[in-house]
Amino acid sequence: MDLLTKWTRRNGFTSVSPHHDHNGNQSAMFLSLSLEENPGHFANLKTIVFQHTDGNVCQMRFYHYFGKVIGYLNVSIRAQHNATFGTLWEQKLTMPSMWRREVVTINSTENFEISIHGRILNTSGPNEAIAIDDISFSEGCISTYVTSCDFEAGMCGWYSESSMKNIPWILKRADSNMAQDIAPLEDCSHNNKGHYMWIGADNGTINQSGFLSSSLYRSSGVNCYFEFFYYISEKHSLRLTVSMTKEEQVLVEISNKSTDNGWMKAEVLLTMHVKEFKLTFEGVIKTGSGFISIDNFLFRGCGITKHPAFSHEPTCKGSQCPPPVRACDFSRDCSDKCAEQHENCESKCDFEHNSCGWFESFRSDGFDWIRSSSSVLPPQIENQAPSRDHTYNDTQGHFMFILKNSTRFTQVAELQSRKFNQAGASCTVSFWYYNYGLSVGAAEMHLHVEGMNESTVVWKVLYNQGNQWSPAYAQLGRLRQPFHLSFKKISLGFYDGISAVDDVVFDSCGLPPPEASCETPTHFWCRDTKACIDRQQLCDLVDDCGDGSDEEFCSKYIHWIHMILMAWK
């Protein structure tokens, strides 16, 4: 549930219609408006700002559902210099209890944003709803965030790579700082209320890095330039790299250098052969004080024609759909038309854009996991959530937390992940958690493997862990069968505390990639997956190949090794 919008993000496991998404999947997520979820009867959803269409074919595609309600759903457009929205499409009456697909064509001579507004006027009951699903934009709809970003309206699709080993980049407002040696007092345009990206130093972050990455960009320009401003105090380092299909190239490296109390401008040329790429800033903290800040990103002459409108994750590429067993297996091996199979399969989730497929599986007992930021919580419940998120250490940052609004004696809150089809031998999951309060109780993470009657507790913490975010880690290992994880907490009687989760990261969970050949004597070529693995991984009781071929004929293999050793003697 997202408290920033009156649309409720949920799946079909509730008493409210619809009970599945437009594909008939009960566990898949969609947006819903009902009297039970929102007594205010209306909800709005706005996009980011897009560039003027300029002859491009820009289409918005989505599915909508009307239960037994009297109401309407409309799509509106607002040009950059207009104060009001104008209606592009509206639906007042439709065949009830059915998902329907709509395509709305957008033409605008100015930059624009789109709003989806739903309102319920009357209904046969509180469990009837209006819902929307699978909102997408065609390639002709180009975000303004593609060409520039001053961070005043958000992070423009850039994201901080979350990990227990990394320092998070934080979106900062200049006037929130108390001293020049902690962070800049102005952004690069000399605005003391402006925003920029920042990582700070202390004695606990020396020699640690923070990674800020872009979405996947496509360029049709011959000479594509990227500009940015940076501000480094003390002798820290900043590196900008571009990642392409098969290589990575360092574009800028500023090592052990201070910018002498001011912003500096940098410009780099992306060579003409770079057609699809991703940029990453790596800030490296070298001392126990100071900071690194970056601001005002700008592409020039790049002819960027595609950018995900609602997600910082690149869409899957390829020529064929994978078999179902390879969907959500931590490997990006699908084509665009198969992208639905990989929806919410992200290996990293900071909960800033959405819940990444995590959902509350025990609803309607008044003890539920919800997604929010502390800045939007009403006073009566703000003591049930952390004051700041972990990713950005900010009041506007998002996380999942347990909201208790019932006095029932026995209550269960279970935050469940979506289903993953398999995991590699080195798969681990890390996350940050909050378990604070005199009567907060224990928290557990369970591994649920398809075909097994009982779940396995892979992590557990008992009682009060202090008023702070704490790191956690669990080893999952090779999982051949589909599985999901869940964070579980049971309230028996009195519950008083803060339970929250942020920055969930699956690491090394993909199977090794296929190789065209594997001719080195120290490696083994897997039979079906065509992965090339080290021979030391043979017969180690772990399916490293993903097809089991590295564990076949092990008795003969061990006998062969034994004969060689005997011959050496």
Coordinates of C-alpha atoms in Angstrom, one line a residue:
M1 CA 0.0 0.0 0.0
D2 CA 1.4 3.4 -0.9
L3 CA 0.3 6.2 1.4
L4 CA 1.5 8.8 -1.0
T5 CA -1.4 8.2 -3.4
K6 CA -5.1 7.2 -2.8
W7 CA -4.8 4.4 -5.3
T8 CA -4.1 1.2 -3.3
R9 CA -1.5 -1.2 -4.7
R10 CA -2.6 -4.7 -4.0
N11 CA -3.2 -8.2 -5.4
G12 CA -6.3 -10.3 -5.6
F13 CA -6.0 -12.0 -2.2
T14 CA -8.5 -9.6 -0.6
S15 CA -12.3 -9.3 -0.2
V16 CA -12.3 -6.4 -2.6
S17 CA -12.8 -6.9 -6.3
P18 CA -11.1 -7.6 -8.7
H19 CA -9.6 -10.9 -7.4
H20 CA -6.9 -11.1 -10.1
D21 CA -5.0 -8.8 -12.5
H22 CA -5.8 -8.5 -16.2
N23 CA -3.9 -11.7 -16.9
G24 CA -5.9 -13.7 -14.4
N25 CA -3.1 -13.9 -11.9
Q26 CA -4.4 -13.6 -8.3
S27 CA -0.9 -12.9 -6.8
A28 CA 0.0 -10.1 -9.3
M29 CA -0.3 -6.5 -8.3
F30 CA -2.4 -3.7 -9.6
L31 CA -3.9 -0.3 -8.5
S32 CA -7.3 -0.3 -6.9
L33 CA -9.9 2.3 -5.7
S34 CA -12.8 1.2 -3.4
L35 CA -14.8 2.6 -0.5
E36 CA -13.1 0.1 1.8
E37 CA -9.6 1.1 0.8
N38 CA -10.3 4.8 0.4
P39 CA -13.4 6.4 2.0
G40 CA -12.5 9.6 0.1
H41 CA -14.0 8.1 -3.1
F42 CA -11.3 9.4 -5.5
A43 CA -7.7 8.9 -6.4
N44 CA -5.1 10.5 -8.7
L45 CA -1.9 9.1 -10.3
K46 CA 0.5 11.4 -12.1
T47 CA 3.4 10.6 -14.4
I48 CA 6.8 12.3 -14.7
V49 CA 7.1 15.1 -17.3
F50 CA 7.5 14.1 -21.0
Q51 CA 9.0 16.0 -23.9
H52 CA 6.6 17.4 -26.5
T53 CA 5.7 14.8 -29.0
D54 CA 7.2 16.6 -32.0
G55 CA 5.7 14.3 -34.6
N56 CA 6.5 11.1 -32.6
V57 CA 3.7 8.6 -32.0
C58 CA 3.2 8.7 -28.3
Q59 CA 0.7 6.2 -26.9
M60 CA -0.3 5.4 -23.3
R61 CA -1.6 1.8 -22.9
F62 CA -3.3 0.4 -19.8
Y63 CA -6.0 -2.0 -18.5
H64 CA -9.0 -0.9 -16.4
Y65 CA -11.6 -2.7 -14.4
F66 CA -15.0 -1.5 -13.1
G67 CA -16.8 -3.5 -10.5
K68 CA -20.5 -2.8 -9.6
V69 CA -19.9 0.9 -9.1
I70 CA -21.2 4.2 -10.5
G71 CA -18.2 6.4 -11.2
Y72 CA -15.7 7.3 -13.8
L73 CA -12.0 7.0 -14.8
N74 CA -10.3 9.6 -16.9
V75 CA -6.9 10.3 -18.4
S76 CA -5.9 13.9 -18.6
I77 CA -3.0 15.9 -19.9
R78 CA -1.4 19.1 -18.6
A79 CA 1.1 21.1 -20.7
Q80 CA 4.1 22.5 -18.9
H81 CA 2.8 26.1 -18.8
N82 CA -0.8 25.3 -18.0
A83 CA -2.4 25.2 -14.6
T84 CA -5.2 22.7 -15.4
F85 CA -5.5 19.3 -16.9
G86 CA -7.5 18.6 -20.0
T87 CA -9.3 15.3 -20.6
L88 CA -7.9 12.9 -23.2
W89 CA -10.0 9.9 -22.4
E90 CA -12.9 9.2 -20.1
Q91 CA -14.9 6.1 -19.2
K92 CA -18.1 6.4 -17.2
L93 CA -20.0 3.2 -18.0
T94 CA -18.4 -0.1 -18.9
M95 CA -19.2 -3.8 -18.8
P96 CA -18.8 -4.5 -15.0
S97 CA -16.4 -7.0 -13.5
M98 CA -14.2 -7.3 -16.6
W99 CA -10.7 -6.0 -17.5
R100 CA -10.6 -3.9 -20.6
R101 CA -7.6 -2.6 -22.6
E102 CA -7.3 1.0 -23.7
V103 CA -4.8 2.9 -25.9
V104 CA -4.7 6.7 -25.7
T105 CA -2.8 8.7 -28.3
I106 CA -1.0 11.8 -27.0
N107 CA -0.1 14.9 -29.1
S108 CA 1.4 17.9 -27.4
T109 CA 3.5 20.8 -28.7
E110 CA 4.8 21.4 -25.2
N111 CA 6.3 19.3 -22.5
F112 CA 3.5 17.5 -20.6
E113 CA 2.5 15.2 -17.8
I114 CA -0.4 12.7 -17.6
S115 CA -2.9 12.1 -14.8
I116 CA -5.2 9.2 -14.2
H117 CA -8.1 10.1 -12.0
G118 CA -10.7 7.7 -10.6
R119 CA -13.8 8.5 -8.7
I120 CA -16.6 6.4 -7.2
L121 CA -20.0 8.1 -6.9
N122 CA -22.0 5.1 -5.7
T123 CA -21.6 1.4 -5.3
S124 CA -23.5 -1.7 -4.4
G125 CA -21.0 -2.4 -1.5
P126 CA -17.6 -1.4 -0.1
N127 CA -15.9 -4.4 -1.7
E128 CA -16.6 -3.1 -5.3
A129 CA -13.8 -1.2 -7.0
I130 CA -12.3 0.5 -10.0
A131 CA -8.8 -0.8 -10.9
I132 CA -6.0 -0.1 -13.3
D133 CA -3.1 -2.3 -14.4
D134 CA -0.1 -2.5 -16.7
I135 CA 0.4 1.2 -17.5
S136 CA 3.0 1.6 -20.3
F137 CA 4.1 4.3 -22.8
S138 CA 5.3 3.8 -26.3
E139 CA 8.8 4.7 -27.5
G140 CA 7.5 8.0 -28.9
C141 CA 6.8 9.2 -25.3
I142 CA 10.2 10.6 -24.2
S143 CA 10.8 11.6 -20.6
T144 CA 12.4 15.0 -20.0
Y145 CA 14.5 13.1 -17.5
V146 CA 16.3 11.5 -20.4
T147 CA 18.0 14.7 -21.4
S148 CA 18.4 16.6 -18.1
C149 CA 18.0 16.2 -14.4
D150 CA 18.5 18.9 -11.7
F151 CA 17.0 16.7 -9.0
E152 CA 14.4 19.3 -8.1
A153 CA 11.5 16.9 -8.9
G154 CA 13.2 13.7 -7.8
M155 CA 16.0 11.4 -9.0
C156 CA 14.8 11.2 -12.6
G157 CA 15.2 7.4 -12.9
W158 CA 18.7 7.4 -11.3
Y159 CA 19.0 5.1 -8.3
S160 CA 21.5 4.3 -5.5
E161 CA 22.6 0.7 -5.6
S162 CA 21.7 -0.7 -2.2
S163 CA 24.0 -3.0 -0.4
M164 CA 25.3 -3.6 3.1
K165 CA 28.8 -3.0 1.6
N166 CA 27.9 0.3 -0.1
I167 CA 27.2 3.9 1.1
P168 CA 23.9 5.1 -0.2
W169 CA 23.7 8.3 -2.3
I170 CA 21.2 10.7 -0.7
L171 CA 19.0 13.3 -2.4
K172 CA 19.7 16.4 -0.3
R173 CA 18.2 19.8 -0.1
A174 CA 20.8 22.5 0.4
D175 CA 19.1 24.4 3.3
S176 CA 18.9 21.2 5.3
N177 CA 22.6 21.4 6.0
M178 CA 24.1 23.1 9.0
A179 CA 27.8 23.5 7.9
Q180 CA 29.8 23.8 4.7
D181 CA 32.1 21.0 5.7
I182 CA 29.2 18.5 5.9
A183 CA 27.5 19.3 2.6
P184 CA 27.2 22.2 0.1
L185 CA 25.0 25.1 1.3
E186 CA 23.8 25.7 -2.3
D187 CA 23.3 23.5 -5.4
C188 CA 25.3 24.1 -8.5
S189 CA 23.0 27.0 -9.6
H190 CA 23.6 28.8 -6.3
N191 CA 20.1 28.0 -5.0
N192 CA 20.2 27.5 -1.2
K193 CA 17.0 25.5 -1.5
G194 CA 18.1 23.4 -4.4
H195 CA 18.7 19.7 -4.5
Y196 CA 21.6 17.5 -5.4
M197 CA 22.9 14.0 -4.8
W198 CA 25.3 13.5 -1.9
I199 CA 27.3 10.9 0.1
G200 CA 29.0 11.9 3.3
A201 CA 32.1 10.6 5.1
D202 CA 32.7 9.5 8.7
N203 CA 35.1 7.1 10.4
G204 CA 32.9 4.2 9.5
T205 CA 32.8 4.8 5.8
I206 CA 36.5 5.1 5.0
N207 CA 37.5 3.3 1.8
Q208 CA 33.8 2.5 1.1
S209 CA 32.0 3.3 -2.2
G210 CA 28.6 4.6 -3.2
F211 CA 27.1 3.8 -6.6
L212 CA 24.5 5.9 -8.4
S213 CA 23.3 4.4 -11.6
S214 CA 21.1 5.5 -14.5
S215 CA 18.4 3.6 -16.3
L216 CA 19.2 1.9 -19.6
Y217 CA 19.5 4.6 -22.3
R218 CA 19.3 4.3 -26.1
S219 CA 21.1 6.9 -28.3
S220 CA 20.9 7.6 -32.0
G221 CA 23.2 10.6 -31.9
V222 CA 26.7 10.6 -33.5
N223 CA 28.3 12.7 -30.9
C224 CA 26.7 12.3 -27.5
Y225 CA 27.9 14.4 -24.7
F226 CA 27.1 14.1 -21.0
E227 CA 27.6 17.0 -18.6
F228 CA 27.4 17.2 -14.8
F229 CA 28.6 19.3 -11.9
Y230 CA 30.5 17.9 -8.9
Y231 CA 31.7 19.2 -5.5
I232 CA 34.3 17.2 -3.5
S233 CA 35.6 18.2 -0.1
E234 CA 38.7 16.6 1.3
K235 CA 40.5 14.1 -0.9
H236 CA 37.8 11.7 -2.0
S237 CA 37.4 10.1 -5.4
L238 CA 34.7 10.2 -8.1
R239 CA 34.5 7.9 -11.1
L240 CA 32.0 7.8 -14.0
T241 CA 31.7 4.7 -16.0
V242 CA 29.5 3.7 -19.0
S243 CA 28.3 0.1 -19.3
M244 CA 27.6 -1.2 -22.8
T245 CA 26.5 -4.7 -23.9
K246 CA 29.8 -6.4 -23.6
E247 CA 32.1 -3.8 -22.0
E248 CA 32.6 -1.2 -19.4
Q249 CA 34.6 2.0 -19.9
V250 CA 35.8 4.6 -17.4
L251 CA 34.8 8.1 -18.7
V252 CA 36.0 10.3 -15.9
E253 CA 38.1 9.7 -12.8
I254 CA 38.8 12.4 -10.2
S255 CA 41.1 10.9 -7.6
N256 CA 42.2 12.3 -4.2
K257 CA 41.2 15.8 -5.2
S258 CA 39.2 18.6 -3.6
T259 CA 37.3 21.2 -5.6
D260 CA 38.3 24.0 -3.2
N261 CA 34.9 24.8 -1.7
G262 CA 33.0 25.1 -5.0
W263 CA 31.1 23.3 -7.8
M264 CA 33.0 22.2 -10.9
K265 CA 31.6 21.3 -14.3
A266 CA 32.6 18.2 -16.3
E267 CA 31.8 17.1 -19.8
V268 CA 32.5 13.7 -21.4
L269 CA 32.0 12.4 -24.9
L270 CA 30.2 9.1 -25.4
T271 CA 31.7 7.6 -28.5
M272 CA 29.5 7.2 -31.6
H273 CA 29.3 3.4 -31.3
V274 CA 27.5 3.6 -27.9
K275 CA 23.9 2.9 -28.9
E276 CA 22.6 1.4 -25.7
F277 CA 24.3 2.2 -22.4
K278 CA 24.0 2.8 -18.7
L279 CA 26.0 5.3 -16.6
T280 CA 27.2 4.8 -13.1
F281 CA 28.9 7.2 -10.7
E282 CA 31.1 5.6 -8.0
G283 CA 32.1 7.9 -5.1
V284 CA 34.9 6.6 -2.9
I285 CA 35.3 7.9 0.6
K286 CA 39.0 8.3 1.4
T287 CA 39.0 10.1 4.8
G288 CA 36.8 10.3 7.9
S289 CA 35.3 13.7 7.0
G290 CA 33.9 15.7 4.0
F291 CA 31.5 14.7 1.2
I292 CA 31.0 14.1 -2.5
S293 CA 28.1 15.8 -4.3
I294 CA 26.9 15.8 -7.9
D295 CA 24.2 17.8 -9.7
N296 CA 22.6 19.0 -13.0
F297 CA 23.0 16.1 -15.4
L298 CA 22.6 16.9 -19.1
F299 CA 22.8 14.9 -22.3
R300 CA 23.6 16.9 -25.5
G301 CA 23.4 15.6 -29.1
C302 CA 22.4 12.1 -28.0
G303 CA 19.1 11.6 -29.7
I304 CA 17.8 9.5 -26.8
T305 CA 14.6 7.9 -27.9
K306 CA 13.6 5.6 -25.2
H307 CA 13.5 5.7 -21.4
P308 CA 11.3 3.7 -18.9
A309 CA 8.5 6.0 -17.7
F310 CA 7.8 4.4 -14.4
S311 CA 10.9 2.3 -13.6
H312 CA 14.6 2.6 -13.2
E313 CA 15.1 -1.0 -14.3
P314 CA 15.9 -1.7 -18.0
T315 CA 13.5 -3.8 -19.9
C316 CA 14.5 -7.3 -21.0
K317 CA 16.1 -7.7 -24.4
G318 CA 16.5 -10.7 -26.6
S319 CA 15.0 -12.5 -29.5
Q320 CA 12.8 -15.2 -27.8
C321 CA 10.8 -15.7 -24.7
P322 CA 12.4 -17.9 -22.1
P323 CA 10.6 -21.0 -20.9
P324 CA 8.5 -20.3 -17.8
V325 CA 11.1 -22.0 -15.5
R326 CA 13.5 -19.2 -16.4
A327 CA 11.2 -16.3 -15.6
C328 CA 12.2 -14.6 -12.4
D329 CA 15.4 -16.6 -12.0
F330 CA 17.6 -13.6 -11.5
S331 CA 18.8 -13.7 -15.1
R332 CA 17.6 -11.2 -17.7
D333 CA 17.0 -13.5 -20.6
C334 CA 13.6 -12.4 -22.1
S335 CA 12.5 -10.3 -24.9
D336 CA 10.4 -7.2 -24.7
K337 CA 7.2 -9.1 -25.4
C338 CA 8.0 -11.3 -22.4
A339 CA 8.6 -8.5 -20.0
E340 CA 5.4 -9.2 -18.1
Q341 CA 7.0 -12.5 -17.0
H342 CA 9.8 -10.5 -15.3
E343 CA 7.6 -7.8 -13.7
N344 CA 8.6 -7.2 -10.1
C345 CA 11.6 -9.6 -10.4
E346 CA 14.1 -7.0 -9.3
S347 CA 17.1 -8.3 -7.4
K348 CA 17.3 -5.0 -5.5
C349 CA 14.5 -3.1 -3.9
D350 CA 14.7 0.1 -1.9
F351 CA 10.9 0.6 -2.0
E352 CA 11.2 4.1 -3.4
H353 CA 9.2 3.5 -6.6
N354 CA 7.0 0.6 -5.6
S355 CA 7.0 -2.5 -3.4
C356 CA 8.8 -4.6 -6.0
G357 CA 6.2 -7.4 -5.8
W358 CA 6.3 -7.7 -1.9
F359 CA 2.8 -7.7 -0.4
E360 CA 1.0 -8.3 2.8
S361 CA -0.4 -11.9 2.7
F362 CA -2.6 -11.7 5.9
R363 CA -5.0 -8.8 5.3
S364 CA -8.0 -7.5 7.1
D365 CA -6.7 -8.2 10.6
G366 CA -5.5 -4.6 11.3
F367 CA -1.9 -5.7 11.6
D368 CA -0.3 -5.2 8.1
W369 CA 2.9 -4.4 6.3
I370 CA 2.5 -1.2 4.2
R371 CA 4.8 0.9 2.1
S372 CA 5.2 4.5 3.1
S373 CA 7.6 7.3 4.1
S374 CA 7.5 9.0 7.6
S375 CA 6.8 12.4 6.0
V376 CA 3.3 11.5 5.0
L377 CA 2.2 9.6 8.1
P378 CA -0.5 11.2 10.3
P379 CA 0.5 12.0 13.9
Q380 CA -1.5 9.2 15.4
I381 CA 0.5 6.5 13.7
E382 CA 3.9 8.1 13.1
N383 CA 5.3 6.4 16.2
Q384 CA 4.8 3.0 14.5
A385 CA 7.4 3.7 11.8
P386 CA 11.1 4.8 11.6
S387 CA 11.6 8.5 11.3
R388 CA 13.8 8.0 8.3
D389 CA 14.4 5.4 5.7
H390 CA 17.7 3.5 5.4
T391 CA 18.4 4.1 1.7
Y392 CA 18.6 7.9 1.9
N393 CA 18.4 8.5 5.6
D394 CA 15.6 10.9 4.8
T395 CA 12.0 11.5 6.0
Q396 CA 10.8 11.3 2.5
G397 CA 12.5 7.9 1.8
H398 CA 10.3 4.8 1.6
F399 CA 10.3 1.5 3.4
M400 CA 7.9 -1.2 4.5
F401 CA 6.6 -1.1 8.0
I402 CA 3.9 -2.8 10.2
L403 CA 0.8 -0.7 10.9
K404 CA -1.3 -1.8 13.8
N405 CA -4.8 -0.3 13.9
S406 CA -6.8 -3.1 15.6
T407 CA -7.1 -4.5 19.1
R408 CA -7.5 -8.1 18.2
F409 CA -5.6 -10.5 20.4
T410 CA -3.9 -12.6 17.8
Q411 CA -2.6 -10.9 14.6
V412 CA -0.2 -11.9 11.9
A413 CA 1.8 -9.6 9.6
E414 CA 3.5 -11.4 6.8
L415 CA 5.4 -9.5 4.0
Q416 CA 5.7 -11.9 1.1
S417 CA 7.9 -11.7 -1.9
R418 CA 6.8 -12.7 -5.4
K419 CA 7.7 -16.2 -6.6
F420 CA 11.1 -16.8 -8.0
N421 CA 11.6 -19.9 -10.1
Q422 CA 15.1 -20.9 -9.0
A423 CA 18.3 -19.5 -7.5
G424 CA 22.0 -20.2 -8.1
A425 CA 24.4 -21.9 -5.7
S426 CA 25.8 -18.7 -4.2
C427 CA 22.5 -16.9 -3.7
T428 CA 22.2 -14.7 -0.6
V429 CA 19.7 -12.1 0.5
S430 CA 20.6 -9.0 2.6
F431 CA 18.4 -6.3 4.0
W432 CA 18.1 -3.7 6.7
Y433 CA 15.5 -4.0 9.4
Y434 CA 14.0 -2.1 12.3
N435 CA 12.9 -4.0 15.4
Y436 CA 12.5 -1.4 18.2
G437 CA 10.2 -1.1 21.2
L438 CA 9.5 -2.6 24.6
S439 CA 6.9 -5.0 23.2
V440 CA 8.0 -5.3 19.6
G441 CA 8.5 -9.1 19.7
A442 CA 10.5 -11.3 17.5
A443 CA 10.8 -11.1 13.7
E444 CA 11.6 -13.9 11.2
M445 CA 12.3 -14.5 7.6
H446 CA 10.9 -17.7 6.1
L447 CA 11.9 -19.6 2.9
H448 CA 9.0 -21.3 1.2
V449 CA 9.9 -23.8 -1.4
E450 CA 7.3 -25.2 -3.7
G451 CA 6.5 -28.8 -2.9
M452 CA 7.6 -28.6 0.7
N453 CA 4.9 -28.6 3.4
E454 CA 6.9 -26.5 5.9
S455 CA 8.8 -23.3 5.5
T456 CA 12.4 -22.8 6.7
V457 CA 13.4 -20.0 9.1
V458 CA 16.5 -18.5 7.5
W459 CA 16.8 -15.5 9.8
K460 CA 15.4 -14.5 13.1
V461 CA 15.9 -11.7 15.6
L462 CA 14.5 -11.5 19.1
Y463 CA 13.0 -8.4 20.7
N464 CA 14.3 -4.9 20.9
Q465 CA 17.3 -4.2 18.7
G466 CA 17.5 -0.4 19.4
N467 CA 16.1 2.7 17.7
Q468 CA 18.1 2.1 14.5
W469 CA 18.4 0.3 11.2
S470 CA 20.3 -2.9 11.5
P471 CA 21.8 -5.1 8.8
A472 CA 20.9 -8.7 8.2
Y473 CA 22.0 -11.5 5.9
A474 CA 20.7 -15.0 5.0
Q475 CA 22.3 -17.7 2.8
L476 CA 19.7 -19.3 0.4
G477 CA 22.0 -21.4 -1.8
R478 CA 20.9 -23.4 -4.8
L479 CA 17.1 -23.7 -5.1
R480 CA 15.9 -25.9 -8.0
Q481 CA 12.2 -25.4 -7.2
P482 CA 10.1 -22.2 -7.3
F483 CA 10.3 -20.3 -4.0
H484 CA 9.4 -17.1 -2.2
L485 CA 10.4 -15.4 1.0
S486 CA 8.4 -13.8 3.8
F487 CA 9.0 -11.5 6.7
K488 CA 6.7 -12.7 9.5
K489 CA 5.7 -11.2 12.8
I490 CA 2.9 -12.5 15.2
S491 CA 1.3 -10.2 17.7
L492 CA -0.2 -12.0 20.8
G493 CA -2.1 -9.4 22.7
F494 CA 0.0 -6.3 23.3
Y495 CA 2.2 -4.9 20.5
D496 CA 4.1 -1.6 20.9
G497 CA 7.1 -0.9 18.7
I498 CA 8.5 -0.3 15.2
S499 CA 8.9 -3.1 12.7
A500 CA 10.3 -2.1 9.3
V501 CA 12.3 -3.4 6.3
D502 CA 14.3 -1.6 3.7
D503 CA 16.9 -2.2 1.0
V504 CA 16.3 -5.9 0.2
V505 CA 19.1 -7.2 -2.1
F506 CA 19.4 -10.7 -3.7
D507 CA 23.1 -11.2 -4.5
S508 CA 24.8 -13.8 -6.8
C509 CA 21.4 -15.6 -7.3
G510 CA 21.6 -16.0 -11.1
L511 CA 22.9 -19.1 -12.8
P512 CA 26.2 -18.8 -14.7
P513 CA 25.6 -17.5 -18.2
P514 CA 25.9 -19.7 -21.3
E515 CA 29.2 -19.6 -23.2
A516 CA 29.9 -20.3 -26.9
S517 CA 32.8 -22.5 -25.9
C518 CA 34.6 -23.8 -22.9
E519 CA 37.9 -25.3 -24.0
T520 CA 40.2 -24.6 -21.0
P521 CA 41.3 -27.7 -19.2
T522 CA 40.5 -26.1 -15.8
H523 CA 36.8 -25.6 -16.7
F524 CA 33.8 -27.8 -17.4
W525 CA 31.1 -27.0 -20.0
C526 CA 27.7 -27.7 -18.7
R527 CA 25.6 -30.0 -20.8
D528 CA 22.3 -28.1 -21.2
T529 CA 22.9 -24.6 -19.8
K530 CA 26.2 -24.3 -21.7
A531 CA 27.7 -22.5 -18.7
C532 CA 31.5 -22.7 -18.2
I533 CA 32.3 -23.5 -14.6
D534 CA 35.5 -24.3 -12.7
R535 CA 36.3 -28.0 -12.5
Q536 CA 36.7 -27.5 -8.7
Q537 CA 32.9 -27.2 -8.6
L538 CA 32.4 -30.7 -10.0
C539 CA 30.9 -33.3 -7.6
D540 CA 30.7 -30.8 -4.7
L541 CA 27.0 -31.8 -4.0
V542 CA 25.9 -28.4 -5.4
D543 CA 24.2 -28.0 -8.8
D544 CA 26.4 -25.2 -10.1
C545 CA 25.5 -25.7 -13.7
G546 CA 21.8 -25.4 -13.2
D547 CA 21.1 -28.6 -15.2
G548 CA 22.8 -31.0 -12.8
S549 CA 25.4 -32.1 -15.2
D550 CA 28.3 -31.1 -12.9
E551 CA 27.0 -33.7 -10.4
E552 CA 26.5 -36.6 -12.8
F553 CA 28.8 -39.6 -12.9
C554 CA 30.5 -38.4 -9.8
S555 CA 31.4 -41.9 -8.6
K556 CA 33.4 -42.5 -11.9
Y557 CA 34.9 -39.0 -11.5
I558 CA 36.0 -39.6 -8.0
H559 CA 37.4 -43.0 -8.9
W560 CA 39.4 -41.3 -11.8
I561 CA 40.8 -38.7 -9.4
H562 CA 41.7 -41.5 -7.0
M563 CA 43.6 -43.4 -9.7
I564 CA 45.6 -40.3 -10.7
L565 CA 46.6 -39.7 -7.1
M566 CA 47.6 -43.3 -6.7
A567 CA 49.7 -43.1 -9.9
W568 CA 51.5 -40.0 -8.5
K569 CA 52.5 -42.0 -5.4

